[in-house]
PDB file of C-alpha atoms in Angstrom:
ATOM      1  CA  UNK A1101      -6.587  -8.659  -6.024  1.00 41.00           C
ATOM      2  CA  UNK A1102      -4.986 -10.111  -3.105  1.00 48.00           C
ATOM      3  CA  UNK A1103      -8.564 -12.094  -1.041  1.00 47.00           C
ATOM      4  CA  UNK A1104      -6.305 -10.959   1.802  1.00 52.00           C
ATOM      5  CA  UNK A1105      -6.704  -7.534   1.406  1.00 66.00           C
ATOM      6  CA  UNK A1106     -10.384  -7.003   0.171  1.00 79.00           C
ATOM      7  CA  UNK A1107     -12.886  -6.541   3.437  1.00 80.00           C
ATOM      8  CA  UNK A1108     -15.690  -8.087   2.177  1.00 81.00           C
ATOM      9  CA  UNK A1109     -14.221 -11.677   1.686  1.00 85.00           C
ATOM     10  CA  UNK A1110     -13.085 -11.122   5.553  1.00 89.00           C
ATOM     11  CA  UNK A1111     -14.815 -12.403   8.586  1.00 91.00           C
ATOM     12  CA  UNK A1112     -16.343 -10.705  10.887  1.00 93.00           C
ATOM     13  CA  UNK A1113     -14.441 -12.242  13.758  1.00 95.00           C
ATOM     14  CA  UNK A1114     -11.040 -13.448  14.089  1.00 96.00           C
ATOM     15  CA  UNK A1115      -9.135 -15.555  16.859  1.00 96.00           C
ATOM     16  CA  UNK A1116      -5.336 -14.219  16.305  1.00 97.00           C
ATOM     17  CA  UNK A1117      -2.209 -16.020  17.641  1.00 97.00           C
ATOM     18  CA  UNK A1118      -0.642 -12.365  19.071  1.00 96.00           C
ATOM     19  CA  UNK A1119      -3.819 -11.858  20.878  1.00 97.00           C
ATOM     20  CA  UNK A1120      -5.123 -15.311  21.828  1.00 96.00           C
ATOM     21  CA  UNK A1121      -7.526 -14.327  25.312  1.00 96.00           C
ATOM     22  CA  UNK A1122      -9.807 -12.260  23.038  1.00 97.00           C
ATOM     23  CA  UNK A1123     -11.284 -12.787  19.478  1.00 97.00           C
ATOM     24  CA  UNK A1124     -10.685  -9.406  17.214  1.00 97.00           C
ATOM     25  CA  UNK A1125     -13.376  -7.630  15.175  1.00 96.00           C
ATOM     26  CA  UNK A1126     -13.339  -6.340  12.012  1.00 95.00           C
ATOM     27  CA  UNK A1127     -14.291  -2.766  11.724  1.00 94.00           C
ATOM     28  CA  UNK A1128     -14.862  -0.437   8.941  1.00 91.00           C
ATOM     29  CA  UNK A1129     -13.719   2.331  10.594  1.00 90.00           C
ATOM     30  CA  UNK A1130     -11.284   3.326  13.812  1.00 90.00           C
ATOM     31  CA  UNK A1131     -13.882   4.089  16.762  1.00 88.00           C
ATOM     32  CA  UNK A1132     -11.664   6.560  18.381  1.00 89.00           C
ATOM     33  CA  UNK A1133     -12.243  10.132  18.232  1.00 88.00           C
ATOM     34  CA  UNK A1134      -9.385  10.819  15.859  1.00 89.00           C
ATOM     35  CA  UNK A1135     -10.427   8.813  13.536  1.00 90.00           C
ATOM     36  CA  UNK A1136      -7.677   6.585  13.639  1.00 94.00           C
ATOM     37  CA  UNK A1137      -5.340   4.061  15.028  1.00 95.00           C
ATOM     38  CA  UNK A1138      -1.962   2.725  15.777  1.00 95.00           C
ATOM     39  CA  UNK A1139      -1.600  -1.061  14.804  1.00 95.00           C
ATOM     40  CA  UNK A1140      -0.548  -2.962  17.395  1.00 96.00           C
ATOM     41  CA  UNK A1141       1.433  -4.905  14.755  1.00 95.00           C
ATOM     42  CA  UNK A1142       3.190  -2.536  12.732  1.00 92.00           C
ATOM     43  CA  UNK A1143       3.273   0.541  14.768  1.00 91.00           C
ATOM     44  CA  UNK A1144       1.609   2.293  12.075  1.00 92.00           C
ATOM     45  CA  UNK A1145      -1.030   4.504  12.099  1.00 93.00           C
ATOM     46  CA  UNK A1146      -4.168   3.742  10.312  1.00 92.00           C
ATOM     47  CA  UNK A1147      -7.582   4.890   9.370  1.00 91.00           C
ATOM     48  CA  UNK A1148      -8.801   1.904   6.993  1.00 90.00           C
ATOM     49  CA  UNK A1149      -9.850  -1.572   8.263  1.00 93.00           C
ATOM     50  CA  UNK A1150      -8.643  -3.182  10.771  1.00 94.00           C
ATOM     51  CA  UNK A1151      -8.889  -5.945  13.365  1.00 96.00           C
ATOM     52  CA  UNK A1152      -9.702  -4.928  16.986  1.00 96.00           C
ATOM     53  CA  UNK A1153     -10.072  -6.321  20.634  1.00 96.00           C
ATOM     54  CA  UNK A1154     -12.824  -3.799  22.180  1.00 93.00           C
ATOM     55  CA  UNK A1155     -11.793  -5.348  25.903  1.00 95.00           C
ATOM     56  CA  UNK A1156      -7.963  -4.406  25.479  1.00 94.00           C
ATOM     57  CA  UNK A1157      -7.511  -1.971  23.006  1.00 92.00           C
ATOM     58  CA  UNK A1158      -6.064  -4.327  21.161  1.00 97.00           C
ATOM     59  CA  UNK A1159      -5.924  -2.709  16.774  1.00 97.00           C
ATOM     60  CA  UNK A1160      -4.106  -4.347  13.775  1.00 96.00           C
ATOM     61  CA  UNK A1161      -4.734  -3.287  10.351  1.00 94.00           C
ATOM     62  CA  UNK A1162      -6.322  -5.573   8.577  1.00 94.00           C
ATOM     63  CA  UNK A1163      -3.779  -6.845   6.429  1.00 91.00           C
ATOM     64  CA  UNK A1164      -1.555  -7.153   9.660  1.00 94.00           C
ATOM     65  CA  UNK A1165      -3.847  -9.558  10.847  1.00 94.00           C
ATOM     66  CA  UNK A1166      -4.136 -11.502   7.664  1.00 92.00           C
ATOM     67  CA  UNK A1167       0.069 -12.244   7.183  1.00 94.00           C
ATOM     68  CA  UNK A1168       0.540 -15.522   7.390  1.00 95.00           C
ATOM     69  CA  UNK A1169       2.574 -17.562  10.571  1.00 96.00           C
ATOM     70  CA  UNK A1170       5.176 -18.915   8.546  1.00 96.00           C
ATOM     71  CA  UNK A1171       6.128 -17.996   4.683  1.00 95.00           C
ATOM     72  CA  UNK A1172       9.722 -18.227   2.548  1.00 93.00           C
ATOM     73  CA  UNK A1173      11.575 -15.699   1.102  1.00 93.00           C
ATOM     74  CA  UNK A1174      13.676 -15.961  -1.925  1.00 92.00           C
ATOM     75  CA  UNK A1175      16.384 -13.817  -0.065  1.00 90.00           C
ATOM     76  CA  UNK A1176      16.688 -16.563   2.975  1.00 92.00           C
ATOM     77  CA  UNK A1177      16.995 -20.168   3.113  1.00 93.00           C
ATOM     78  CA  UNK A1178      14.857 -20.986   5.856  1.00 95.00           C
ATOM     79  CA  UNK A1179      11.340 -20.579   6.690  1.00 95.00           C
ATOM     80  CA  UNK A1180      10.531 -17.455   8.640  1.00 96.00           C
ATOM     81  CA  UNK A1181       8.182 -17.013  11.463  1.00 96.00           C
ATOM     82  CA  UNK A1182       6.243 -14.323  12.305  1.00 97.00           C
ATOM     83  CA  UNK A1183       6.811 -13.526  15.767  1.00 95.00           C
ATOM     84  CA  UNK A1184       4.497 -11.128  17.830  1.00 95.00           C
ATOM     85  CA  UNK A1185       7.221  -9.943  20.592  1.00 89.00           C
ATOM     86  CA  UNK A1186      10.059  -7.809  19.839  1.00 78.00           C
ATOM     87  CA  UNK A1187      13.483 -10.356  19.754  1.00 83.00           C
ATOM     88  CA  UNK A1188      16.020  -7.489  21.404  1.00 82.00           C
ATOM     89  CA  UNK A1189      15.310  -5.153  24.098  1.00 80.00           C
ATOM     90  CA  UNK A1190      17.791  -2.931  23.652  1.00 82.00           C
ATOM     91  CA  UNK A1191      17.476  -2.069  19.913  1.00 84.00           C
ATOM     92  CA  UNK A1192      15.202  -2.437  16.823  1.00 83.00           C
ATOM     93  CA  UNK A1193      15.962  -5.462  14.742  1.00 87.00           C
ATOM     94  CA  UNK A1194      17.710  -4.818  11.124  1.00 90.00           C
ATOM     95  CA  UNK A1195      15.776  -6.286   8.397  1.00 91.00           C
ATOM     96  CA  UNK A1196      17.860  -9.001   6.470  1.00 92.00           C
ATOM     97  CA  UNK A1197      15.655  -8.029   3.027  1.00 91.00           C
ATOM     98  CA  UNK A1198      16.090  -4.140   2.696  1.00 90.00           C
ATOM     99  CA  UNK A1199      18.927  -3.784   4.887  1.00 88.00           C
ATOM    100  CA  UNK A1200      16.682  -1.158   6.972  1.00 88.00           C
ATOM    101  CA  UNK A1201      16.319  -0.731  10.718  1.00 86.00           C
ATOM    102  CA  UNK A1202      13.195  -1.760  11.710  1.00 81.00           C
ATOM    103  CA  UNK A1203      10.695  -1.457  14.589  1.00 83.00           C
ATOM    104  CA  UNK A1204       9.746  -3.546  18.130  1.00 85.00           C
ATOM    105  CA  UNK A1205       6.395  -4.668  16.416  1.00 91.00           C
ATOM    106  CA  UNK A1206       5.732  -7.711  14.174  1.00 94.00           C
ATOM    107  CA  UNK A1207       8.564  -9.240  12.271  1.00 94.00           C
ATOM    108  CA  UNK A1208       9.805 -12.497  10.446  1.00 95.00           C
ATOM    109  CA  UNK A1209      12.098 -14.209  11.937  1.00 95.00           C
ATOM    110  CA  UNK A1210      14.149 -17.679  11.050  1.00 94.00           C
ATOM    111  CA  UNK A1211      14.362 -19.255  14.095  1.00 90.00           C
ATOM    112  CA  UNK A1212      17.776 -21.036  12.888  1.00 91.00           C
ATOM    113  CA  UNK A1213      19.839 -18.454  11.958  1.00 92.00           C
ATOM    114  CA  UNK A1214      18.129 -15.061  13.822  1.00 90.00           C
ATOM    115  CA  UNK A1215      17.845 -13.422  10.335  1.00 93.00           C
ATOM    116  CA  UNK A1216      14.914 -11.164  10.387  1.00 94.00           C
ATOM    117  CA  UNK A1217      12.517  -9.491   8.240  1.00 93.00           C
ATOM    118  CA  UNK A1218       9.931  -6.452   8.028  1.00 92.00           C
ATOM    119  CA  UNK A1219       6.625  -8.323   7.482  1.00 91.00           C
ATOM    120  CA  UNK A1220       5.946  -6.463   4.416  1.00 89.00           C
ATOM    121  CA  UNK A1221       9.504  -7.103   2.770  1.00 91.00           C
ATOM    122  CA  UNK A1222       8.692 -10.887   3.609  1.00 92.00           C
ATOM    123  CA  UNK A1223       5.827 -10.152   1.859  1.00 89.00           C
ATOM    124  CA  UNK A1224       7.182  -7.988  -1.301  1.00 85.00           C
ATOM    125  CA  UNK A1225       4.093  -5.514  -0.600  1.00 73.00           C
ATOM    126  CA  UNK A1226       4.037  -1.772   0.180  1.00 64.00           C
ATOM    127  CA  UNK A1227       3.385  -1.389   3.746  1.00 59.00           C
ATOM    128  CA  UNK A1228      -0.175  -0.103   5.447  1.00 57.00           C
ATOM    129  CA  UNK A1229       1.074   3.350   5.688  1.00 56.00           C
ATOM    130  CA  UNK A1230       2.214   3.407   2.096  1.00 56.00           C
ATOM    131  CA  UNK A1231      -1.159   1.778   0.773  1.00 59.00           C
ATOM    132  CA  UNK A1232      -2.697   4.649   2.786  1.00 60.00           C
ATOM    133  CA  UNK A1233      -0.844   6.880   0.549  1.00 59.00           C
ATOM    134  CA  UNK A1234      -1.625   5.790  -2.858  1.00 56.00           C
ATOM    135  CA  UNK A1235      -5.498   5.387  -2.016  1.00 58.00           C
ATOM    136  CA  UNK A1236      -5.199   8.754  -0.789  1.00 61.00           C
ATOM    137  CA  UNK A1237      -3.660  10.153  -4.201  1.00 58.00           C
ATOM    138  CA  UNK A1238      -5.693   8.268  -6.473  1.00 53.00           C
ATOM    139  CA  UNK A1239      -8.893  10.080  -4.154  1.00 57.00           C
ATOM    140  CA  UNK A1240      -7.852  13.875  -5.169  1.00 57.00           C
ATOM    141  CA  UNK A1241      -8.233  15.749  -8.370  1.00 55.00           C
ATOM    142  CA  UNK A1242      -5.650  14.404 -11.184  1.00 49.00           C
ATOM    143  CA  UNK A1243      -4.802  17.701 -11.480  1.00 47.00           C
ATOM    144  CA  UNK A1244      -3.683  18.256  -7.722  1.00 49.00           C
ATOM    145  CA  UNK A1245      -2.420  14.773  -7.723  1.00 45.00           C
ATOM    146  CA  UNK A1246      -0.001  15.566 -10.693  1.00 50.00           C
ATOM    147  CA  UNK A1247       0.714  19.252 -11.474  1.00 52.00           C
ATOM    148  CA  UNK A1248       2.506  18.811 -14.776  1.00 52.00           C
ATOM    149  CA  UNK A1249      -1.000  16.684 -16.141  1.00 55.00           C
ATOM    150  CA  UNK A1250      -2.484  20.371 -16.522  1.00 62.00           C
ATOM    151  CA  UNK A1251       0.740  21.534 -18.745  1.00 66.00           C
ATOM    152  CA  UNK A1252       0.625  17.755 -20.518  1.00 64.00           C
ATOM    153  CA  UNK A1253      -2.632  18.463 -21.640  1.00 66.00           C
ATOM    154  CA  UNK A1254      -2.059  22.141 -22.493  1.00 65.00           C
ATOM    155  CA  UNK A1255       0.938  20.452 -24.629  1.00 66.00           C
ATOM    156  CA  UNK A1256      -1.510  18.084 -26.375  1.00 66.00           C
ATOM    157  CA  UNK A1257      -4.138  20.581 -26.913  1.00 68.00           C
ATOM    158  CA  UNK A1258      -1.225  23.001 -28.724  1.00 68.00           C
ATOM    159  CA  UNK A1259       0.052  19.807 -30.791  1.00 63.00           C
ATOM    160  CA  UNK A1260      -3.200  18.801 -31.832  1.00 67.00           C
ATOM    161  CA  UNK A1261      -4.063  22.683 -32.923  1.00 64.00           C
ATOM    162  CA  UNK A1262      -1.224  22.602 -34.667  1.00 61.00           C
ATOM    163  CA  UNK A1263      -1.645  19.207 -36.728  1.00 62.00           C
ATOM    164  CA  UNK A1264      -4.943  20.147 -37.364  1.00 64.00           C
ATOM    165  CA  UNK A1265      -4.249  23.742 -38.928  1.00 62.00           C
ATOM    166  CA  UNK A1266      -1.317  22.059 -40.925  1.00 65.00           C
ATOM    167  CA  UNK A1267      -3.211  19.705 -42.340  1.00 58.00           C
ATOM    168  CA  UNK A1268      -5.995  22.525 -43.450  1.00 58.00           C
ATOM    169  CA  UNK A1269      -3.281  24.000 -45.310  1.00 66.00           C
ATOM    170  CA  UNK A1270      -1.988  21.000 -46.989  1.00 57.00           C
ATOM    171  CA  UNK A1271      -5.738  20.240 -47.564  1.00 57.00           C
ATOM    172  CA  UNK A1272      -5.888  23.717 -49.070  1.00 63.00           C
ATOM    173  CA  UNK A1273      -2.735  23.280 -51.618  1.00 64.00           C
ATOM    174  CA  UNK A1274      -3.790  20.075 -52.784  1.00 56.00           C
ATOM    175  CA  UNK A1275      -7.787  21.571 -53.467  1.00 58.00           C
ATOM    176  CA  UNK A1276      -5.508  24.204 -55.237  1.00 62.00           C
ATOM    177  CA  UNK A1277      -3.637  21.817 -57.570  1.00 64.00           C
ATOM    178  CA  UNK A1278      -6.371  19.772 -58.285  1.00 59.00           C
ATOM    179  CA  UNK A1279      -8.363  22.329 -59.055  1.00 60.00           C
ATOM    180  CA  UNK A1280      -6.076  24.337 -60.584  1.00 66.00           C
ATOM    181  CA  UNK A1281      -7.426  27.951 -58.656  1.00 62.00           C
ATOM    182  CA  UNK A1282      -4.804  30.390 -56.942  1.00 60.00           C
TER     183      UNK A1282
END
């Protein structure tokens, strides 16, 4: 598992170059009444850990907080540079890695060359929203999670009735022939 991404390894209190006149706290839980957030990095919504300035307002998820400043990519030459505020004004950046628009929040960026990434393409990882997701389907019922489990196992449970009365009849011939009785 990824130290980056497990809470308890995490400190308490963070300082954090895209919010540098307050240091962030980590909390369990969102505090607002909704019960959730909208990271200040991604633009996602989230209801999981994150990284919060109580003064401002200020909420990243937690892995948000935790990308690192400056990584390579084997799609890109150059370093890239996470940069906190949005390079156009006028339209959302196109990510150089998936060839997807993207959003004005957090992105890579090579300074050089202006090629830009999503942070989690720079970072071959599903995104917050998409974590969200799978925690939340491994949380329900298999059989709500995957509807044809119920007709898989109905499947199995007909095979294995099936093997099993075939193999009383063969176990029935052979007593038969050994035993010579009709």
């Amino acid at each position: 598992m990824d130290q980056r991404l497990d809470p308890h390894l995490m400190p308490n209190l963070i300082t954090h170059p895209s919010h540098p006149i307050h240091p962030l706290t980590l909390f369990a839980a969102p505090p607002y009444h909704g019960g959730s957030f909208n990271c200040d990095g991604c633009g996602l919504q989230g209801t999981g850990f994150s990284y919060r300035c109580t003064t401002c307002d200020f909420d990243v998820h937690m892995i948000c907080a935790t990308n690192p400043l400056s990584l390579s990519h084997r799609s890109h030459p150059h370093q890239l540079n996470l940069v906190f505020d949005p390079p156009y004004q006028t339209r959302a950046p196109s990510c150089g890695i998936c060839d997807e628009a993207g959003s004005n929040h957090w992105l890579y960026r090579c300074v050089s060359c202006g090629f830009d990434a999503h942070m989690d393409c720079a970072n071959n990882r599903p995104s917050p929203q998409q974590q969200q997701q799978r925690q939340q389907r491994h949380q329900q019922p298999r059989e709500r999670r995957h509807g044809r489990d119920n007709i898989g196992t109905l499947m199995l449970t007909m095979v294995q009735g099936f093997l099993e009365g075939i193999a009383h009849q063969v176990g029935e011939m052979v007593w038969k022939c050994v035993c010579g009785c009709d």
